[in-house]
mmCIF file of C-alpha atoms in Angstrom:
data_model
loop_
_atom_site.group_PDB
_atom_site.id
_atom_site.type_symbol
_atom_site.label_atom_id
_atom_site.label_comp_id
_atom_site.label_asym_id
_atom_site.label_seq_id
_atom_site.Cartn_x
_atom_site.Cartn_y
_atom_site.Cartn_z
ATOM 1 C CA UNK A 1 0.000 0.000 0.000
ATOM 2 C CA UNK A 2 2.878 2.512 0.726
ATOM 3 C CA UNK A 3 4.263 1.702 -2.739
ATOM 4 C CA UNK A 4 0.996 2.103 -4.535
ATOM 5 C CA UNK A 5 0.565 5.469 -2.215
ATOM 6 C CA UNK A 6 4.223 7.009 -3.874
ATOM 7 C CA UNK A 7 2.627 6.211 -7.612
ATOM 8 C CA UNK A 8 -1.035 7.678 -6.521
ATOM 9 C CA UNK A 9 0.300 10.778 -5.112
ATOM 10 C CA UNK A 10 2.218 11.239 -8.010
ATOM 11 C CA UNK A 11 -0.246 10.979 -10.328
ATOM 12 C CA UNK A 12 -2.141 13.750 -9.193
ATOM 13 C CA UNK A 13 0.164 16.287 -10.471
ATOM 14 C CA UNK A 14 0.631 17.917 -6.864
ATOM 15 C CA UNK A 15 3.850 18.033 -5.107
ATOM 16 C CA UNK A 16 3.488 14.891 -2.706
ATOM 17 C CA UNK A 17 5.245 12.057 -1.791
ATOM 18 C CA UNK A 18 3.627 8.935 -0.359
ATOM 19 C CA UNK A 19 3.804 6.997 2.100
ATOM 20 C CA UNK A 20 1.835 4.160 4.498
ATOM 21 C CA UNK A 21 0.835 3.628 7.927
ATOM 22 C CA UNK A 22 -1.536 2.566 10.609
ATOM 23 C CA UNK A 23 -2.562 0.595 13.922
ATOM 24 C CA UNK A 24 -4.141 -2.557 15.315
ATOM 25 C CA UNK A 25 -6.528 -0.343 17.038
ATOM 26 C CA UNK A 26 -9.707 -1.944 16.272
ATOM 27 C CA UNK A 27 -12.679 0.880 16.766
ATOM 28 C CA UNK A 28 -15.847 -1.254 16.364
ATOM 29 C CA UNK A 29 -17.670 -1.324 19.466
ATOM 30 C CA UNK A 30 -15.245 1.128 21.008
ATOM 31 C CA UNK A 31 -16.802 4.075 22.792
ATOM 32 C CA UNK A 32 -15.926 7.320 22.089
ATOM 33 C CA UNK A 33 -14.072 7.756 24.871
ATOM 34 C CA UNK A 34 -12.300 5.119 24.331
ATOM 35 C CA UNK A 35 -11.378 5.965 20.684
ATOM 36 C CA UNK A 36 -10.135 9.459 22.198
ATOM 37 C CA UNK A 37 -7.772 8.129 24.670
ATOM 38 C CA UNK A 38 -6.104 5.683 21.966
ATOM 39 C CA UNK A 39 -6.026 8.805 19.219
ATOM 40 C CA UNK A 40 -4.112 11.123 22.638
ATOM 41 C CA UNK A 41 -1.851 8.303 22.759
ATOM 42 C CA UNK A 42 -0.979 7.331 19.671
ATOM 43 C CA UNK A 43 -0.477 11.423 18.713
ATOM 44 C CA UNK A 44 1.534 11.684 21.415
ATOM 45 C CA UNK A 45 4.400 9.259 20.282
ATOM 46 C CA UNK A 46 3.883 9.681 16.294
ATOM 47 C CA UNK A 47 3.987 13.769 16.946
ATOM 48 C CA UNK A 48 7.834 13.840 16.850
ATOM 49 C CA UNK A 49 7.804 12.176 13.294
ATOM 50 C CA UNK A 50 5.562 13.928 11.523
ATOM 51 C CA UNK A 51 5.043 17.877 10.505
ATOM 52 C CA UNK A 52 4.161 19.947 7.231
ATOM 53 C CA UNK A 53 6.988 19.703 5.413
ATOM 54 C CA UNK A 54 7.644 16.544 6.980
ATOM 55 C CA UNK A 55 4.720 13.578 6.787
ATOM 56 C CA UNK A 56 1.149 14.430 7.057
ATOM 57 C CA UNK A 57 -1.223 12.143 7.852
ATOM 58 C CA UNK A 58 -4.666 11.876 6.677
ATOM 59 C CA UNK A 59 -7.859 9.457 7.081
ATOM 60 C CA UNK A 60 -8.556 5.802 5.820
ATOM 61 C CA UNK A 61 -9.950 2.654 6.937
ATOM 62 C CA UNK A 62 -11.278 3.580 10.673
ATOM 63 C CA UNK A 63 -10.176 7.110 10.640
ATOM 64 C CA UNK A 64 -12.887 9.493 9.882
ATOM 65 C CA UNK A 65 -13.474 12.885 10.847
ATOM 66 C CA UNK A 66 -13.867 11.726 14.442
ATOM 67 C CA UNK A 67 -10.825 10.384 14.863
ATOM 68 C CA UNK A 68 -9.039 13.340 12.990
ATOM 69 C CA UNK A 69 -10.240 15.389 15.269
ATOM 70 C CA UNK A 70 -8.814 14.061 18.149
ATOM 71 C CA UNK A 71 -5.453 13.381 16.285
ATOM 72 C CA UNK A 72 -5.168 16.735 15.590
ATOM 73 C CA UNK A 73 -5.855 18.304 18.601
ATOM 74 C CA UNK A 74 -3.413 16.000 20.637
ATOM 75 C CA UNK A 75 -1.129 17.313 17.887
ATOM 76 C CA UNK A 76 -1.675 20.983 18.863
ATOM 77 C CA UNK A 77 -1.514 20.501 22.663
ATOM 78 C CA UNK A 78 1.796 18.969 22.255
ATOM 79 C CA UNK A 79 3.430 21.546 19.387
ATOM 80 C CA UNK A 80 1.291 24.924 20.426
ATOM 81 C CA UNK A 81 1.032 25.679 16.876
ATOM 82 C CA UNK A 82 -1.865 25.447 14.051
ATOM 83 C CA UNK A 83 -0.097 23.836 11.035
ATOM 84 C CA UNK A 84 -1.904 21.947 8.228
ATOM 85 C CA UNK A 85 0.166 19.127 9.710
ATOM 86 C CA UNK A 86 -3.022 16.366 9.258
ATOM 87 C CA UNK A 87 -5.768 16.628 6.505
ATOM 88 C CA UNK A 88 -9.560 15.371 6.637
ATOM 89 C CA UNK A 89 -10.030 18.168 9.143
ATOM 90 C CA UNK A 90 -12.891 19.243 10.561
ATOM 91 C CA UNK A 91 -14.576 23.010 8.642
ATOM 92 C CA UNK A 92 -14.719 24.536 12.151
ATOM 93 C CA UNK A 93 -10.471 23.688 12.352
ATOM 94 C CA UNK A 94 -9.247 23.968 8.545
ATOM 95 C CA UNK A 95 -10.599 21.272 6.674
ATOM 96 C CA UNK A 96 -11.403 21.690 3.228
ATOM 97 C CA UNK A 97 -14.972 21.716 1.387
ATOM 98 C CA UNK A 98 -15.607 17.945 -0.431
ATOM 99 C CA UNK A 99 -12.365 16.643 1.535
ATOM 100 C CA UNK A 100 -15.108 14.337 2.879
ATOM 101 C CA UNK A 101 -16.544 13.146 -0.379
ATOM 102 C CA UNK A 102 -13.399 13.172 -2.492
ATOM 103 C CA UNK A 103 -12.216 9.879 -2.697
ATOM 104 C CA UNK A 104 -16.197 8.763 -4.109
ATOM 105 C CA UNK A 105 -16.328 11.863 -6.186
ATOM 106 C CA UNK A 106 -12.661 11.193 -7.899
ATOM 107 C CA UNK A 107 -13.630 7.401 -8.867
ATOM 108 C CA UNK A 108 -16.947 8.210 -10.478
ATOM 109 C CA UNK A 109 -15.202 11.458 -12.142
ATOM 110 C CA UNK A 110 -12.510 9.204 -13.500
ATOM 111 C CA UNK A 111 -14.976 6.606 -14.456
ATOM 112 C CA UNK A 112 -17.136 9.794 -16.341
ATOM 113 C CA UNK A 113 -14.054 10.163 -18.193
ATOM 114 C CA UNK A 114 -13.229 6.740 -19.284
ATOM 115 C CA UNK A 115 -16.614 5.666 -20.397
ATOM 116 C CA UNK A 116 -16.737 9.345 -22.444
ATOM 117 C CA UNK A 117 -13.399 8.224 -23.884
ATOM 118 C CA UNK A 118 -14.960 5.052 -25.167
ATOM 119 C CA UNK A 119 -18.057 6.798 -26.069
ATOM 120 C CA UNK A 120 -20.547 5.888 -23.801
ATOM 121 C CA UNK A 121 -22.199 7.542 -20.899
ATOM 122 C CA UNK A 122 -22.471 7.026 -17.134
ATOM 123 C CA UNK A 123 -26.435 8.319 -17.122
ATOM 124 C CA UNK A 124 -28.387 5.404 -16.801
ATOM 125 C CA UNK A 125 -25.937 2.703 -16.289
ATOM 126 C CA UNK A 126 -26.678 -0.012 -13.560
ATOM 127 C CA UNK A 127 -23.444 0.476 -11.229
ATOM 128 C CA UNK A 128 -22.355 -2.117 -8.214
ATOM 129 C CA UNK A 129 -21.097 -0.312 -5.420
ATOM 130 C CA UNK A 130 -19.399 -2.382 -2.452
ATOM 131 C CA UNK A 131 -19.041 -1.041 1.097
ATOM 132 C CA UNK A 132 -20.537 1.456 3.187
ATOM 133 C CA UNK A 133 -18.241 3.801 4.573
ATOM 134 C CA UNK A 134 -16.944 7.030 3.240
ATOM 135 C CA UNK A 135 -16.152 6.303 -0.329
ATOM 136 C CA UNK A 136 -18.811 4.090 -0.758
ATOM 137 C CA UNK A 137 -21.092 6.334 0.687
ATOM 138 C CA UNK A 138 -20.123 9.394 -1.640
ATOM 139 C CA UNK A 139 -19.593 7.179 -4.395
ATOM 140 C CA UNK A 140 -23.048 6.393 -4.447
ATOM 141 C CA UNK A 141 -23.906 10.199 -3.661
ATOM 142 C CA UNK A 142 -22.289 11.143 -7.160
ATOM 143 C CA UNK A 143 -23.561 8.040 -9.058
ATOM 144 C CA UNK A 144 -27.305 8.735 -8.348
ATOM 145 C CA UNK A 145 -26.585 12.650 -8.929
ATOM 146 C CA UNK A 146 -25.111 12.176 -12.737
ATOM 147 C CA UNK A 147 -28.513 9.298 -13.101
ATOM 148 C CA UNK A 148 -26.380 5.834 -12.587
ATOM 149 C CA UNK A 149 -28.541 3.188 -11.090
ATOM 150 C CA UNK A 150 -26.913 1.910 -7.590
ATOM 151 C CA UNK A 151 -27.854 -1.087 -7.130
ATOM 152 C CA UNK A 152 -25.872 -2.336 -3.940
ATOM 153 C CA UNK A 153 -23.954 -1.511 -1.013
ATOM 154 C CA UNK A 154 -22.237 -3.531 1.550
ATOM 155 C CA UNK A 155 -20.528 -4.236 4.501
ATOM 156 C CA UNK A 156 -18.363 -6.850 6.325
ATOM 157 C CA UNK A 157 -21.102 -9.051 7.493
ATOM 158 C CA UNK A 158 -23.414 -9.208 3.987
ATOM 159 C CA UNK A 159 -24.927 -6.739 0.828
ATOM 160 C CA UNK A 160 -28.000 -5.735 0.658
ATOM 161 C CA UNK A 161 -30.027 -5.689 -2.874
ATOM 162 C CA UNK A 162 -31.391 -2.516 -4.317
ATOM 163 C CA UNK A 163 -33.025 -3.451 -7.538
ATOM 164 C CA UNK A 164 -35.213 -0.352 -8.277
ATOM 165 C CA UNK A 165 -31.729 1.607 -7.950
ATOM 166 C CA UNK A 166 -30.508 3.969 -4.461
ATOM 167 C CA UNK A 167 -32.493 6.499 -3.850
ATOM 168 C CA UNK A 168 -31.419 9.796 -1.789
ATOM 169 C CA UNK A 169 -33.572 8.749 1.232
ATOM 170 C CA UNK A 170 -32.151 5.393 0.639
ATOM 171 C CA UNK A 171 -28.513 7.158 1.225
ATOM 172 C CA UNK A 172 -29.472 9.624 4.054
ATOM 173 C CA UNK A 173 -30.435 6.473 5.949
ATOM 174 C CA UNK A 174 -27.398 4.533 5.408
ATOM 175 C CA UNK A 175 -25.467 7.811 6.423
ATOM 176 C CA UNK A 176 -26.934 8.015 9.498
ATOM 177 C CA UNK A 177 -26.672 4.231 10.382
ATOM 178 C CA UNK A 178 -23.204 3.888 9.480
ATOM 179 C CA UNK A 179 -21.628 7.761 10.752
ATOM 180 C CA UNK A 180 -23.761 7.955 13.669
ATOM 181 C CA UNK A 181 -25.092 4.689 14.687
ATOM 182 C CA UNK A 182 -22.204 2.587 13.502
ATOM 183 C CA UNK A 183 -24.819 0.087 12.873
ATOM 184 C CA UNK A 184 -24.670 -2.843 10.106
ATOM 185 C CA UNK A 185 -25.914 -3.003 6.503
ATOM 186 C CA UNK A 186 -28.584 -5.595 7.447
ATOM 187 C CA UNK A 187 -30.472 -2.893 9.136
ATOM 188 C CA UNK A 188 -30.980 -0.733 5.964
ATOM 189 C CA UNK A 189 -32.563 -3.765 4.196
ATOM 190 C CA UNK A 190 -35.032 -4.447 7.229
ATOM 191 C CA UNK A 191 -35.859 -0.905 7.440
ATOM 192 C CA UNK A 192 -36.705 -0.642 3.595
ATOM 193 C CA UNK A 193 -37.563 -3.960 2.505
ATOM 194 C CA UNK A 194 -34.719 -4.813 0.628
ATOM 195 C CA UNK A 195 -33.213 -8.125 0.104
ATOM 196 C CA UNK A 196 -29.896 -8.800 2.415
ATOM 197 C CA UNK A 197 -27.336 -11.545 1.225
ATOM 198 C CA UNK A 198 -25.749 -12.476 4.425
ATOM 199 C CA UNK A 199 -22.037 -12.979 4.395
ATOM 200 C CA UNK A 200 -21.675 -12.487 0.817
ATOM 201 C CA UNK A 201 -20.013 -9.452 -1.596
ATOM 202 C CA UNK A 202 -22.708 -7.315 -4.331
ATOM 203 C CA UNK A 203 -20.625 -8.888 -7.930
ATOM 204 C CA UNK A 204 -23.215 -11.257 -8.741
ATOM 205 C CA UNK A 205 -25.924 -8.911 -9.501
ATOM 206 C CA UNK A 206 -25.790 -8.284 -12.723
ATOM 207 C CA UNK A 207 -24.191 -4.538 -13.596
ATOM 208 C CA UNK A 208 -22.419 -2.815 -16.160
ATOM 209 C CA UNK A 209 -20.094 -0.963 -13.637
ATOM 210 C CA UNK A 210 -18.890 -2.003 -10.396
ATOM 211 C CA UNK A 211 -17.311 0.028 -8.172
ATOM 212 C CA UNK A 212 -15.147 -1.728 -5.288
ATOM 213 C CA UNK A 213 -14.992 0.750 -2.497
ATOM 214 C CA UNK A 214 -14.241 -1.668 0.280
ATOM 215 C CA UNK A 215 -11.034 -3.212 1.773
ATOM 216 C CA UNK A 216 -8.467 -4.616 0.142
ATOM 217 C CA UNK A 217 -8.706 -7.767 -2.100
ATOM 218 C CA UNK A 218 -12.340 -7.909 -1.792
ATOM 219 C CA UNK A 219 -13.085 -9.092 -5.685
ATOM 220 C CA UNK A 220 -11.391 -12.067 -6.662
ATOM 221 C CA UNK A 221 -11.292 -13.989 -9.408
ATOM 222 C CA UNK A 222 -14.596 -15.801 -8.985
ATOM 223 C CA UNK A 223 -15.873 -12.501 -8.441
ATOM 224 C CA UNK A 224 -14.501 -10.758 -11.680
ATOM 225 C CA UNK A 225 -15.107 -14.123 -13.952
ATOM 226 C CA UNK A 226 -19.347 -13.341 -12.501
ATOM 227 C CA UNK A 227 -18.784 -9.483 -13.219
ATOM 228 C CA UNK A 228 -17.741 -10.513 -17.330
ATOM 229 C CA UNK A 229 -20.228 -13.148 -17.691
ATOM 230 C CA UNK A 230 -23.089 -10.844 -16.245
ATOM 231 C CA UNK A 231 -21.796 -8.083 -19.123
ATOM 232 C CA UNK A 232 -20.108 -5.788 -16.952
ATOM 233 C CA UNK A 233 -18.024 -3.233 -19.007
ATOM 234 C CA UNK A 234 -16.208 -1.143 -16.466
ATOM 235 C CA UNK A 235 -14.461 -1.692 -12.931
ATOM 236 C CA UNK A 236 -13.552 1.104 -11.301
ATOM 237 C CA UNK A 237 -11.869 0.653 -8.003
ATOM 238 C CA UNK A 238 -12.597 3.351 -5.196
ATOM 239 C CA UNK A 239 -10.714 1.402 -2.726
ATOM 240 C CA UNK A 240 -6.998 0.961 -2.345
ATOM 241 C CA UNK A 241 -6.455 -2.145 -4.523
ATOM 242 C CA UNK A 242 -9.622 -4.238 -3.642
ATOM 243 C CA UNK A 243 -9.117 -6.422 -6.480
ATOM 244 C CA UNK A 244 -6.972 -9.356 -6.248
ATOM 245 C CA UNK A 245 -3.871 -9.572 -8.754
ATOM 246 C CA UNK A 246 -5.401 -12.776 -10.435
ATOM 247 C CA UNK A 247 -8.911 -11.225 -10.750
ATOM 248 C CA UNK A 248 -6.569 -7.826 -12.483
ATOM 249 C CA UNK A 249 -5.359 -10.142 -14.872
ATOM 250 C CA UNK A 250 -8.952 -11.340 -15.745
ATOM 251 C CA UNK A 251 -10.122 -8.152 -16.588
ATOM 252 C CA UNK A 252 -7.572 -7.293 -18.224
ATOM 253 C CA UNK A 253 -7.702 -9.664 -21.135
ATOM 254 C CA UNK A 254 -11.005 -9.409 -21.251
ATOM 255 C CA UNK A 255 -10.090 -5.707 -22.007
ATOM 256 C CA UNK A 256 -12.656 -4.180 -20.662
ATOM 257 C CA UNK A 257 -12.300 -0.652 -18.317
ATOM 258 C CA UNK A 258 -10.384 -0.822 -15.283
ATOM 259 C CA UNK A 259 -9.655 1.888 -13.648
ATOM 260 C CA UNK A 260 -7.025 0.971 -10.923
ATOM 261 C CA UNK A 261 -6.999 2.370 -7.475
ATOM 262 C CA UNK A 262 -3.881 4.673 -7.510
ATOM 263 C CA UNK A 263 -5.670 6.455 -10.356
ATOM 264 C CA UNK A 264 -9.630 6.292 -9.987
ATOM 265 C CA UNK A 265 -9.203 6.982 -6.199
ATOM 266 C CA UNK A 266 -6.847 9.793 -5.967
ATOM 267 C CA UNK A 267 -9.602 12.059 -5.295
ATOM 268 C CA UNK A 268 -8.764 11.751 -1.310
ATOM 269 C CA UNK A 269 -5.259 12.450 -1.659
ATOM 270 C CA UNK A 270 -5.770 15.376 -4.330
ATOM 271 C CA UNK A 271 -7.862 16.784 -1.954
ATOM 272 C CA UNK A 272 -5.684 16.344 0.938
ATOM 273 C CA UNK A 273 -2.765 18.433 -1.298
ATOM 274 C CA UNK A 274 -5.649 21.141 -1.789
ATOM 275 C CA UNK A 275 -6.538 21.487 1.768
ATOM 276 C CA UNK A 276 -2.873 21.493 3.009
ATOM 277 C CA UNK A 277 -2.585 24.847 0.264
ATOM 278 C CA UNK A 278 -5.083 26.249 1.814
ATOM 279 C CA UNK A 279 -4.096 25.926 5.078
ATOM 280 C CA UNK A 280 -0.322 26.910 4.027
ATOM 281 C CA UNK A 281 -2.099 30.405 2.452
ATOM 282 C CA UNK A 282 -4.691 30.798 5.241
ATOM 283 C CA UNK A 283 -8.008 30.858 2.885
ATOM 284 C CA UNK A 284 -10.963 28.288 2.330
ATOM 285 C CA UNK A 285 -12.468 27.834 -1.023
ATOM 286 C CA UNK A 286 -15.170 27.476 -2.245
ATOM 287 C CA UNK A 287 -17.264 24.153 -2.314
ATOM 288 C CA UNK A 288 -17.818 24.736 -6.250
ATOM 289 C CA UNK A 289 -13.956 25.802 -6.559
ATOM 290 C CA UNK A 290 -12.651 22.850 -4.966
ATOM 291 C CA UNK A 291 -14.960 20.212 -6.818
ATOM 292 C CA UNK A 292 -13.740 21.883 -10.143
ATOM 293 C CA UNK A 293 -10.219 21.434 -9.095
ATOM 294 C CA UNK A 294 -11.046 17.938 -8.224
ATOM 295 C CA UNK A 295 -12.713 17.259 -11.579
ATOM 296 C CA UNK A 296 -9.739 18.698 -13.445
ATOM 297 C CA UNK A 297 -6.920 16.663 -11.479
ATOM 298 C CA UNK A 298 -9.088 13.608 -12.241
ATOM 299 C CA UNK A 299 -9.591 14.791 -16.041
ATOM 300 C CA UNK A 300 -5.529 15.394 -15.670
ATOM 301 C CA UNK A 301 -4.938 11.595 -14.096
ATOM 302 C CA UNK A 302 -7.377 10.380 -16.698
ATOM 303 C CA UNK A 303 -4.947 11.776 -19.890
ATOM 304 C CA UNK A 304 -2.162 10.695 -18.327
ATOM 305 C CA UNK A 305 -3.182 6.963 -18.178
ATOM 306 C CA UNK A 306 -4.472 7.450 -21.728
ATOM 307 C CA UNK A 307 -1.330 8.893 -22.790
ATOM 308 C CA UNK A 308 1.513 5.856 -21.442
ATOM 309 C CA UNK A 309 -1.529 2.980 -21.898
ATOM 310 C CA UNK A 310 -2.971 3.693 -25.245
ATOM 311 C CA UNK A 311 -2.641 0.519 -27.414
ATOM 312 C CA UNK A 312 -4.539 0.338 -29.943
ATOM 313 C CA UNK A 313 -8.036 0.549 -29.605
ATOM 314 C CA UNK A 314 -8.027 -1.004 -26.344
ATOM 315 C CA UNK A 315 -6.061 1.936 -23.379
ATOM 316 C CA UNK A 316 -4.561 -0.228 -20.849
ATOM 317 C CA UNK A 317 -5.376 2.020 -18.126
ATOM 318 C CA UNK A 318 -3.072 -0.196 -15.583
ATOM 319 C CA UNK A 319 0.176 0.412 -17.217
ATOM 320 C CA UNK A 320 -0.544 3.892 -17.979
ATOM 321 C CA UNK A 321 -1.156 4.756 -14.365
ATOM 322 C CA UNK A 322 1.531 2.601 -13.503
ATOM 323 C CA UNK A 323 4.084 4.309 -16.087
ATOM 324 C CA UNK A 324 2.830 7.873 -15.625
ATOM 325 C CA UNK A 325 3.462 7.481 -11.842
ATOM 326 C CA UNK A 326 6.740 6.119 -12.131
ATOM 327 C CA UNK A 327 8.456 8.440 -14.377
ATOM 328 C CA UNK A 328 7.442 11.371 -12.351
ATOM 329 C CA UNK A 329 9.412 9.719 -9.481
ATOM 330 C CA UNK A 330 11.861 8.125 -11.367
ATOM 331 C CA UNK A 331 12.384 11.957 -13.246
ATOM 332 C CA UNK A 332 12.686 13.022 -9.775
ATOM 333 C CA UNK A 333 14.850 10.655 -8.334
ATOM 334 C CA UNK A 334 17.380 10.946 -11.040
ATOM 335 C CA UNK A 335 17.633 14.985 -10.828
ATOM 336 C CA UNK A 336 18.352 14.313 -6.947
ATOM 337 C CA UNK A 337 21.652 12.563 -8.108
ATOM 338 C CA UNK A 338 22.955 9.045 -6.437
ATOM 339 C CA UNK A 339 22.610 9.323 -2.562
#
C-alpha cells in the first residue's frame, strides 16, 4: 500500500510524496471515549515524526473525521502551533470543502471520463457499489446525482439488494446508520424492505459498472469471472487495490475498463494536497472551486493513463497509471543525483 501510495500521489500532479501507515486499534464497538484516549496516545508518540513539510497524515480505513479530530488536537496541545500538519479536518479547524466526499467523487469522475473516452455515458448505467463507509457512501452520492442506477452496497457481514436503484432517502439512511449509529448493513434492508445476502459481496448482480470501495482484495477472481459473464463493461476501483492480482489479470484480457486504485481513487489524496494549500495560504475555497479542481486533477490523471496505456483501440489504463506514476518519481529521483 505505501508503494501504490508514492505512484497515486504522483499521479495527481501535486507536489506529494507517499507513504503508508496505521494501527491494530480496532474501533468497532469502542466508545468514544475510548477511541479518544487511543487517538491522545498514539499522537503523542507519532507527533515527533511527523510535521508539514515533513509527513502528514490523513484518514482511511477507521479514521474518519472523528478520529481526525482528536489526532489533531493532541497534535496541537503537544506543538502549540496550528499547522496543516493532518488533513480530513474538521470546517470549524481547517478542513477543506468535499475533503469528505473526495475519494467517491474522484472514482466516479474518473470513471465519467473513461466511459466518455470510449463513447458511452455514465447516465443510466446499472453500477455495483461495495461497502458502506466514506467512499462508498459518496460514491453512491455522485452516481445517483449524474442518473447511474446503484444497485448495492455492503458491509463486512453481507450486501443488501437494491433493484429499483438507491435512492437519496435510501442514502441519508445509510449515512446516518453507518456515521452515527455505527450500525450494520442488514439494518438498511429491514428498514426498507430490501433483500440482504448475508455474508456475501454485491458482484453477482448483474451490472455494467462495479465500483469496489471496500477493503483490500475484496473481488477475486470468482468474483470478476461473474462481473464478465453478467456483461459488466467497467471496474472502477474506489478502494486501495480491492481487487486481487489474479482477478486484475482477468479483466484485463477481457479488455474491458479498469480503472485501478492509484488512479480512480486519488480524489482523497488530491484533496488532501488542496486542503494542506489552503491551510499553508490561510483561505478556504469554495465548495464549487474545490470540486472543479477535483474534476480537473481527475480529467488530468485520466490523460495521463491514456497517454503511457494507449494501445490500440483497447487503453490499458493499468500500465498507464503505472508508467505515468513512475516516471514522475523516477524523473525526480534521477535529478536528486545518487545518494
Amino acid at each position: 500500500l505505501g508503494f501504490e501510495q508514492i505512484l497515486k500521489n504522483s499521479l495527481t500532479t501535486l507536489p506529494m510524496g507517499g507513504g503508508k501507515g496505521g494501527s491494530d486499534f480496532n474501533p468497532k464497538g469502542r466508545s468514544d471515549d475510548e477511541v479518544m484516549r487511543f487517538c491522545q496516545s498514539f499522537m503523542t508518540e507519532l507527533a515527533r515524526h511527523i510535521g508539514k513539510n515533513v509527513d502528514v497524515p490523513a484518514g482511511d480505513i477507521g479514521v474518519g473525521g472523528r478520529e481526525i479530530g482528536y489526532l489533531f488536537g493532541q497534535y496541537r496541545r503537544i506543538r502549540n502551533e496550528f499547522t496543516g500538519t493532518l488533513t480530513g479536518k474538521g470546517r470549524s479547524f481547517g478542513g477543506s470543502l468535499i475533503r469528505p466526499e473526495a475519494t467517491g467523487y474522484g472514482s466516479v469522475y474518473f470513471a465519467r471520463e473513461m466511459l466518455t473516452k470510449a463513447g458511452k455515458d455514465i447516465e443510466g448505467m446499472d453500477c455495483l457499489v461495495s461497502g458502506s463507509g466514506n467512499v462508498a457512501q459518496y460514491t453512491t452520492e455522485k452516481l445517483i446525482e449524474l442518473g447511474a442506477n446503484v444497485l448495492s452496497m455492503s458491509d463486512s457481514a453481507g450486501s443488501v439488494h437494491i433493484p429499483g436503484g438507491m435512492k437519496r432517502e435510501h442514502l441519508d439512511y445509510v449515512m446516518e446508520l453507518k456515521n452515527e449509529r455505527r450500525g450494520r448493513i442488514s439494518e438498511f434492508a429491514d428498514e426498507f424492505g430490501l433483500e440482504y445476502l448475508e455474508g456475501k459481496r454485491p458482484w453477482a448482480i448483474p451490472c455494467q459498472i462495479a465500483f469496489p470501495s471496500a477493503p483490500q482484495n475484496e473481488l477475486d477472481k470468482n468474483d470478476a469471472r461473474t462481473l464478465l459473464e453478467n456483461g459488466c463493461i467497467a471496474v472502477c476501483e474506489g478502494a486501495h487495490m480491492p481487487t486481487t492480482l489474479d482477478a486484475v489479470h482477468l479483466l484485463e484480457e477481457a479488455k474491458i475498463l479498469f480503472g485501478p486504485a492509484k488512479a480512480a481513487n486519488a480524489g482523497g489524496v488530491a484533496i488532501s494536497g488542496l486542503e494542506m494549500t489552503q491551510n499553508s495560504m490561510r483561505l478556504s475555497w469554495t465548495r464549487e472551486e474545490v470540486d472543479n479542481k477535483l474534476k480537473n486533477i481527475m480529467e488530468s490523471i485520466h490523460d495521463k493513463c491514456v497517454q503511457y496505456g494507449e494501445n490500440g483501440e483497447w487503453i490499458d489504463y493499468l500500465k498507464g497509471a503505472n508508467t505515468a506514476g513512475f516516471v514522475k518519481v523516477a524523473d525526480a529521483m534521477m535529478a536528486y543525483g545518487v545518494v
